[in-house]
Each structure stands twice: as structure tokens, then as C-alpha cells.
């Protein structure tokens, strides 16, 4: 409709519709017009009325020469009480980056008390030797020793079944000294696995032989 309106205005400015407008105006002016209070008297519209009629006709004429009809009014909008608007969907949760996940994990781990194992002393931790091992157990949060921690030393290898070489509990200072024999193996690789369990959690140390 906007395109037709602009085309019509351009045609009027260039005089392309003068003849059609004149014929329409002439058709409307012919025939007797009765003025109020003068029965049977014919009247011709004044120039101002003719200009107004011309503007109305020009606004109604389209390229095809037909009279444009005004569009039908849109249907009334429903009232909020009759048709309430649906609630807005929740905003999507922002995805966390890997750095944020790692930082959150480390923060949570730092806030929680955990068992820490420290090797205070070690001697001859080799295959086929008598070894000595001193282990200290302490709290990660307070740094205090954790007494009564159950500690076990196992040997695993690629050629033999796992075997427990030593075990015991820490004293009041969180210390445990152990002396044990490490079997010799002809081939393959082996390692010592030191596991600990206490009231505040578990811990583990590994040593490749």
C-alpha cells in the first residue's frame, strides 16, 4: 500500500491522472444539486470544495483506477485479566570455565580437613633389601598430628600378586616407624603403595622401586 501511495503521488505530480481526475470531478458535478432552503435550485461546489474533492479522489485512486477501501480494523487485544501473559522463561545458567571449576574445587578442598602423609625418614627402599620407613600423619587444616591412623605398606608389581609388607598405627605425635623386607623380582617393575585411614579421611603415597 505504501508503494502504491508513492506511485500515485508521483503520477499526480507528473499530470498522468489529470484526465481521470477531471472526468471523476465532472461526473460528480453533473446533475441537479439542491441547496438548503432553495428547492429545485442547482448549485456548483465552490473552488475550495472542488480542491477538497480532488484531494479525496486522488487519495482513493490507485494504479488500476479502482477506489481503495480502508483496511478492516484489527481485532481487539485480550484483556490481561481474561488472558494473563505467560511467565518469562528463566535466564539460562552461565557455563563455568575450566579455570573456575578448578578454582572452586581447590577452594572446597582447602576448606575441608584432610589427612596428610609425610615421609619423615626412609632407608634402603630397593628391591631385595631391608627397608626402614618413618611416616607422619597430620591434619591439612590445623597441622596437628593425627594419632591412631592405620597405615599399611603394600608392594605391587607386573610379575607377582600384591603383598602387604608392613602395617601399624601412628602414636600421639602422629608418627609410625616400620622396618620390612622388600622382595626381589627377576624382571618387571614394582612399586610401594602406602595407604592410610583415619577419622578425618584417607591418604596415599606411592614409591617406584
mmCIF file of C-alpha atoms in Angstrom:
data_model
loop_
_atom_site.group_PDB
_atom_site.id
_atom_site.type_symbol
_atom_site.label_atom_id
_atom_site.label_comp_id
_atom_site.label_asym_id
_atom_site.label_seq_id
_atom_site.Cartn_x
_atom_site.Cartn_y
_atom_site.Cartn_z
ATOM 1 C CA UNK A 1 0.000 0.000 0.000
ATOM 2 C CA UNK A 2 2.856 2.389 0.770
ATOM 3 C CA UNK A 3 4.389 1.657 -2.641
ATOM 4 C CA UNK A 4 1.052 2.257 -4.403
ATOM 5 C CA UNK A 5 0.577 5.508 -2.487
ATOM 6 C CA UNK A 6 4.008 6.799 -3.504
ATOM 7 C CA UNK A 7 3.429 5.747 -7.128
ATOM 8 C CA UNK A 8 0.064 7.523 -7.168
ATOM 9 C CA UNK A 9 1.556 10.763 -5.750
ATOM 10 C CA UNK A 10 4.301 10.693 -8.382
ATOM 11 C CA UNK A 11 1.726 10.150 -11.142
ATOM 12 C CA UNK A 12 -0.374 13.081 -9.894
ATOM 13 C CA UNK A 13 2.655 15.365 -9.782
ATOM 14 C CA UNK A 14 3.525 14.488 -13.392
ATOM 15 C CA UNK A 15 -0.056 15.077 -14.570
ATOM 16 C CA UNK A 16 -0.720 11.465 -15.576
ATOM 17 C CA UNK A 17 -4.053 11.355 -13.744
ATOM 18 C CA UNK A 18 -5.359 14.824 -14.676
ATOM 19 C CA UNK A 19 -7.808 13.495 -17.268
ATOM 20 C CA UNK A 20 -9.104 10.795 -14.925
ATOM 21 C CA UNK A 21 -9.484 13.242 -12.045
ATOM 22 C CA UNK A 22 -11.268 15.708 -14.304
ATOM 23 C CA UNK A 23 -13.686 13.035 -15.518
ATOM 24 C CA UNK A 24 -14.410 11.910 -11.966
ATOM 25 C CA UNK A 25 -14.959 15.510 -10.835
ATOM 26 C CA UNK A 26 -17.137 16.224 -13.857
ATOM 27 C CA UNK A 27 -19.229 13.135 -13.128
ATOM 28 C CA UNK A 28 -19.734 14.253 -9.550
ATOM 29 C CA UNK A 29 -20.656 17.851 -10.571
ATOM 30 C CA UNK A 30 -23.286 16.851 -13.183
ATOM 31 C CA UNK A 31 -26.916 16.564 -12.154
ATOM 32 C CA UNK A 32 -29.034 18.892 -10.101
ATOM 33 C CA UNK A 33 -27.904 19.739 -6.607
ATOM 34 C CA UNK A 34 -30.486 21.140 -4.215
ATOM 35 C CA UNK A 35 -29.191 23.743 -1.829
ATOM 36 C CA UNK A 36 -30.797 24.018 1.590
ATOM 37 C CA UNK A 37 -33.767 26.398 1.529
ATOM 38 C CA UNK A 38 -33.892 26.577 -2.299
ATOM 39 C CA UNK A 39 -35.884 23.677 -3.640
ATOM 40 C CA UNK A 40 -35.032 22.661 -7.194
ATOM 41 C CA UNK A 41 -32.069 25.092 -7.450
ATOM 42 C CA UNK A 42 -28.809 23.658 -8.842
ATOM 43 C CA UNK A 43 -25.523 24.574 -7.222
ATOM 44 C CA UNK A 44 -21.889 24.047 -8.242
ATOM 45 C CA UNK A 45 -19.336 23.466 -5.468
ATOM 46 C CA UNK A 46 -17.006 26.417 -4.886
ATOM 47 C CA UNK A 47 -13.280 26.124 -5.810
ATOM 48 C CA UNK A 48 -12.294 25.243 -2.241
ATOM 49 C CA UNK A 49 -14.819 22.370 -2.221
ATOM 50 C CA UNK A 50 -13.557 21.200 -5.622
ATOM 51 C CA UNK A 51 -9.985 21.128 -4.313
ATOM 52 C CA UNK A 52 -11.075 19.096 -1.285
ATOM 53 C CA UNK A 53 -12.938 16.660 -3.547
ATOM 54 C CA UNK A 54 -9.894 16.354 -5.787
ATOM 55 C CA UNK A 55 -7.687 15.549 -2.810
ATOM 56 C CA UNK A 56 -10.131 12.883 -1.615
ATOM 57 C CA UNK A 57 -10.352 11.298 -5.065
ATOM 58 C CA UNK A 58 -6.576 11.390 -5.510
ATOM 59 C CA UNK A 59 -6.081 9.658 -2.192
ATOM 60 C CA UNK A 60 -8.518 6.908 -3.236
ATOM 61 C CA UNK A 61 -7.255 6.247 -6.788
ATOM 62 C CA UNK A 62 -4.645 3.508 -7.310
ATOM 63 C CA UNK A 63 -2.752 2.391 -10.399
ATOM 64 C CA UNK A 64 -5.591 0.176 -11.577
ATOM 65 C CA UNK A 65 -8.115 3.001 -11.459
ATOM 66 C CA UNK A 66 -10.201 1.450 -8.681
ATOM 67 C CA UNK A 67 -11.188 3.046 -5.378
ATOM 68 C CA UNK A 68 -9.113 1.773 -2.452
ATOM 69 C CA UNK A 69 -11.078 0.635 0.558
ATOM 70 C CA UNK A 70 -9.742 1.238 4.047
ATOM 71 C CA UNK A 71 -8.416 -1.897 5.747
ATOM 72 C CA UNK A 72 -10.575 -3.576 8.321
ATOM 73 C CA UNK A 73 -9.671 -2.651 11.898
ATOM 74 C CA UNK A 74 -7.520 -5.219 13.796
ATOM 75 C CA UNK A 75 -9.260 -7.436 16.354
ATOM 76 C CA UNK A 76 -9.233 -6.064 19.907
ATOM 77 C CA UNK A 77 -6.442 -7.248 22.150
ATOM 78 C CA UNK A 78 -7.404 -9.582 25.002
ATOM 79 C CA UNK A 79 -7.520 -8.023 28.410
ATOM 80 C CA UNK A 80 -4.811 -9.091 30.895
ATOM 81 C CA UNK A 81 -7.464 -10.402 33.292
ATOM 82 C CA UNK A 82 -9.008 -12.755 30.704
ATOM 83 C CA UNK A 83 -5.721 -13.964 29.172
ATOM 84 C CA UNK A 84 -2.742 -13.426 31.512
ATOM 85 C CA UNK A 85 0.636 -13.341 29.839
ATOM 86 C CA UNK A 86 2.746 -16.480 30.324
ATOM 87 C CA UNK A 87 5.706 -16.107 32.707
ATOM 88 C CA UNK A 88 9.053 -15.340 31.163
ATOM 89 C CA UNK A 89 11.392 -18.340 30.841
ATOM 90 C CA UNK A 90 14.256 -18.391 33.345
ATOM 91 C CA UNK A 91 17.544 -16.992 32.133
ATOM 92 C CA UNK A 92 19.966 -19.727 31.025
ATOM 93 C CA UNK A 93 22.652 -20.516 33.527
ATOM 94 C CA UNK A 94 26.053 -19.269 32.569
ATOM 95 C CA UNK A 95 28.540 -22.023 31.859
ATOM 96 C CA UNK A 96 31.603 -22.018 34.073
ATOM 97 C CA UNK A 97 35.050 -22.107 32.565
ATOM 98 C CA UNK A 98 37.585 -24.821 33.390
ATOM 99 C CA UNK A 99 39.604 -22.371 35.483
ATOM 100 C CA UNK A 100 36.509 -21.509 37.539
ATOM 101 C CA UNK A 101 35.737 -25.201 38.130
ATOM 102 C CA UNK A 102 39.320 -25.919 39.230
ATOM 103 C CA UNK A 103 39.404 -22.871 41.497
ATOM 104 C CA UNK A 104 36.102 -23.860 43.102
ATOM 105 C CA UNK A 105 37.368 -27.410 43.644
ATOM 106 C CA UNK A 106 40.609 -26.225 45.226
ATOM 107 C CA UNK A 107 38.712 -23.781 47.445
ATOM 108 C CA UNK A 108 36.370 -26.511 48.655
ATOM 109 C CA UNK A 109 39.288 -28.849 49.268
ATOM 110 C CA UNK A 110 41.136 -26.176 51.237
ATOM 111 C CA UNK A 111 38.088 -25.573 53.442
ATOM 112 C CA UNK A 112 37.764 -29.259 54.330
ATOM 113 C CA UNK A 113 40.055 -31.029 56.780
ATOM 114 C CA UNK A 114 42.040 -33.840 55.177
ATOM 115 C CA UNK A 115 44.641 -36.375 56.165
ATOM 116 C CA UNK A 116 48.208 -35.640 55.034
ATOM 117 C CA UNK A 117 51.003 -38.223 54.944
ATOM 118 C CA UNK A 118 54.659 -37.190 55.131
ATOM 119 C CA UNK A 119 57.746 -39.358 54.786
ATOM 120 C CA UNK A 120 59.974 -38.347 57.699
ATOM 121 C CA UNK A 121 62.685 -40.932 57.053
ATOM 122 C CA UNK A 122 63.430 -43.674 54.548
ATOM 123 C CA UNK A 123 66.283 -46.170 54.127
ATOM 124 C CA UNK A 124 67.029 -48.824 51.509
ATOM 125 C CA UNK A 125 63.766 -48.609 49.637
ATOM 126 C CA UNK A 126 65.066 -51.007 46.971
ATOM 127 C CA UNK A 127 64.237 -54.491 45.747
ATOM 128 C CA UNK A 128 65.769 -57.307 47.838
ATOM 129 C CA UNK A 129 66.714 -55.013 50.762
ATOM 130 C CA UNK A 130 65.545 -54.497 54.373
ATOM 131 C CA UNK A 131 63.907 -51.073 54.339
ATOM 132 C CA UNK A 132 63.086 -48.600 57.059
ATOM 133 C CA UNK A 133 60.270 -46.089 56.742
ATOM 134 C CA UNK A 134 59.001 -43.396 59.150
ATOM 135 C CA UNK A 135 55.613 -41.878 58.311
ATOM 136 C CA UNK A 136 53.938 -38.824 59.881
ATOM 137 C CA UNK A 137 50.183 -38.227 59.727
ATOM 138 C CA UNK A 138 48.774 -34.734 60.293
ATOM 139 C CA UNK A 139 45.738 -32.580 59.576
ATOM 140 C CA UNK A 140 45.743 -30.402 56.454
ATOM 141 C CA UNK A 141 43.743 -27.665 58.181
ATOM 142 C CA UNK A 142 45.262 -27.395 61.648
ATOM 143 C CA UNK A 143 48.626 -29.099 61.041
ATOM 144 C CA UNK A 144 48.197 -31.112 64.223
ATOM 145 C CA UNK A 145 49.289 -34.778 64.344
ATOM 146 C CA UNK A 146 46.623 -37.405 63.814
ATOM 147 C CA UNK A 147 47.139 -40.291 66.198
ATOM 148 C CA UNK A 148 45.694 -43.748 65.665
ATOM 149 C CA UNK A 149 45.990 -43.530 61.880
ATOM 150 C CA UNK A 150 46.070 -47.013 60.341
ATOM 151 C CA UNK A 151 48.955 -47.271 57.838
ATOM 152 C CA UNK A 152 49.799 -50.200 55.526
ATOM 153 C CA UNK A 153 52.639 -50.697 53.051
ATOM 154 C CA UNK A 154 51.903 -52.866 50.016
ATOM 155 C CA UNK A 155 54.096 -53.926 47.123
ATOM 156 C CA UNK A 156 52.655 -54.289 43.646
ATOM 157 C CA UNK A 157 54.498 -55.477 40.565
ATOM 158 C CA UNK A 158 53.962 -56.598 36.984
ATOM 159 C CA UNK A 159 55.052 -60.197 37.759
ATOM 160 C CA UNK A 160 53.579 -61.003 41.203
ATOM 161 C CA UNK A 161 50.412 -60.594 43.234
ATOM 162 C CA UNK A 162 50.143 -57.557 45.581
ATOM 163 C CA UNK A 163 51.543 -58.228 49.058
ATOM 164 C CA UNK A 164 51.339 -56.322 52.365
ATOM 165 C CA UNK A 165 54.887 -55.741 53.679
ATOM 166 C CA UNK A 166 54.098 -53.799 56.894
ATOM 167 C CA UNK A 167 51.299 -52.091 58.790
ATOM 168 C CA UNK A 168 50.663 -50.264 62.071
ATOM 169 C CA UNK A 169 49.140 -47.203 63.786
ATOM 170 C CA UNK A 170 50.570 -43.773 64.465
ATOM 171 C CA UNK A 171 51.393 -42.659 68.028
ATOM 172 C CA UNK A 172 50.334 -39.494 69.829
ATOM 173 C CA UNK A 173 52.768 -37.488 67.696
ATOM 174 C CA UNK A 174 51.259 -38.930 64.502
ATOM 175 C CA UNK A 175 54.440 -40.969 63.801
ATOM 176 C CA UNK A 176 54.862 -44.605 62.752
ATOM 177 C CA UNK A 177 58.256 -46.291 62.177
ATOM 178 C CA UNK A 178 58.280 -49.537 60.177
ATOM 179 C CA UNK A 179 61.019 -51.963 59.164
ATOM 180 C CA UNK A 180 60.258 -54.566 56.479
ATOM 181 C CA UNK A 181 61.844 -56.701 53.754
ATOM 182 C CA UNK A 182 61.289 -55.822 50.109
ATOM 183 C CA UNK A 183 61.201 -58.969 47.941
ATOM 184 C CA UNK A 184 63.448 -59.203 44.890
ATOM 185 C CA UNK A 185 61.941 -59.835 41.477
ATOM 186 C CA UNK A 186 63.876 -61.073 38.493
ATOM 187 C CA UNK A 187 62.104 -58.937 35.928
ATOM 188 C CA UNK A 188 59.348 -56.393 35.541
ATOM 189 C CA UNK A 189 58.694 -53.277 37.618
ATOM 190 C CA UNK A 190 57.386 -52.786 41.144
ATOM 191 C CA UNK A 191 56.212 -50.033 43.472
ATOM 192 C CA UNK A 192 55.331 -49.455 47.122
ATOM 193 C CA UNK A 193 51.820 -48.223 47.900
ATOM 194 C CA UNK A 194 51.453 -46.595 51.345
ATOM 195 C CA UNK A 195 47.811 -46.188 52.373
ATOM 196 C CA UNK A 196 46.427 -44.538 55.493
ATOM 197 C CA UNK A 197 42.966 -44.295 57.056
ATOM 198 C CA UNK A 198 41.893 -42.055 59.956
ATOM 199 C CA UNK A 199 38.877 -40.287 61.431
ATOM 200 C CA UNK A 200 39.371 -37.288 59.088
ATOM 201 C CA UNK A 201 39.850 -39.242 55.871
ATOM 202 C CA UNK A 202 42.230 -41.318 53.799
ATOM 203 C CA UNK A 203 45.565 -40.656 52.083
ATOM 204 C CA UNK A 204 48.010 -42.496 49.865
ATOM 205 C CA UNK A 205 51.684 -42.326 48.849
ATOM 206 C CA UNK A 206 53.459 -44.155 46.006
ATOM 207 C CA UNK A 207 57.121 -45.009 45.577
ATOM 208 C CA UNK A 208 58.573 -46.601 42.436
ATOM 209 C CA UNK A 209 61.173 -49.306 43.183
#
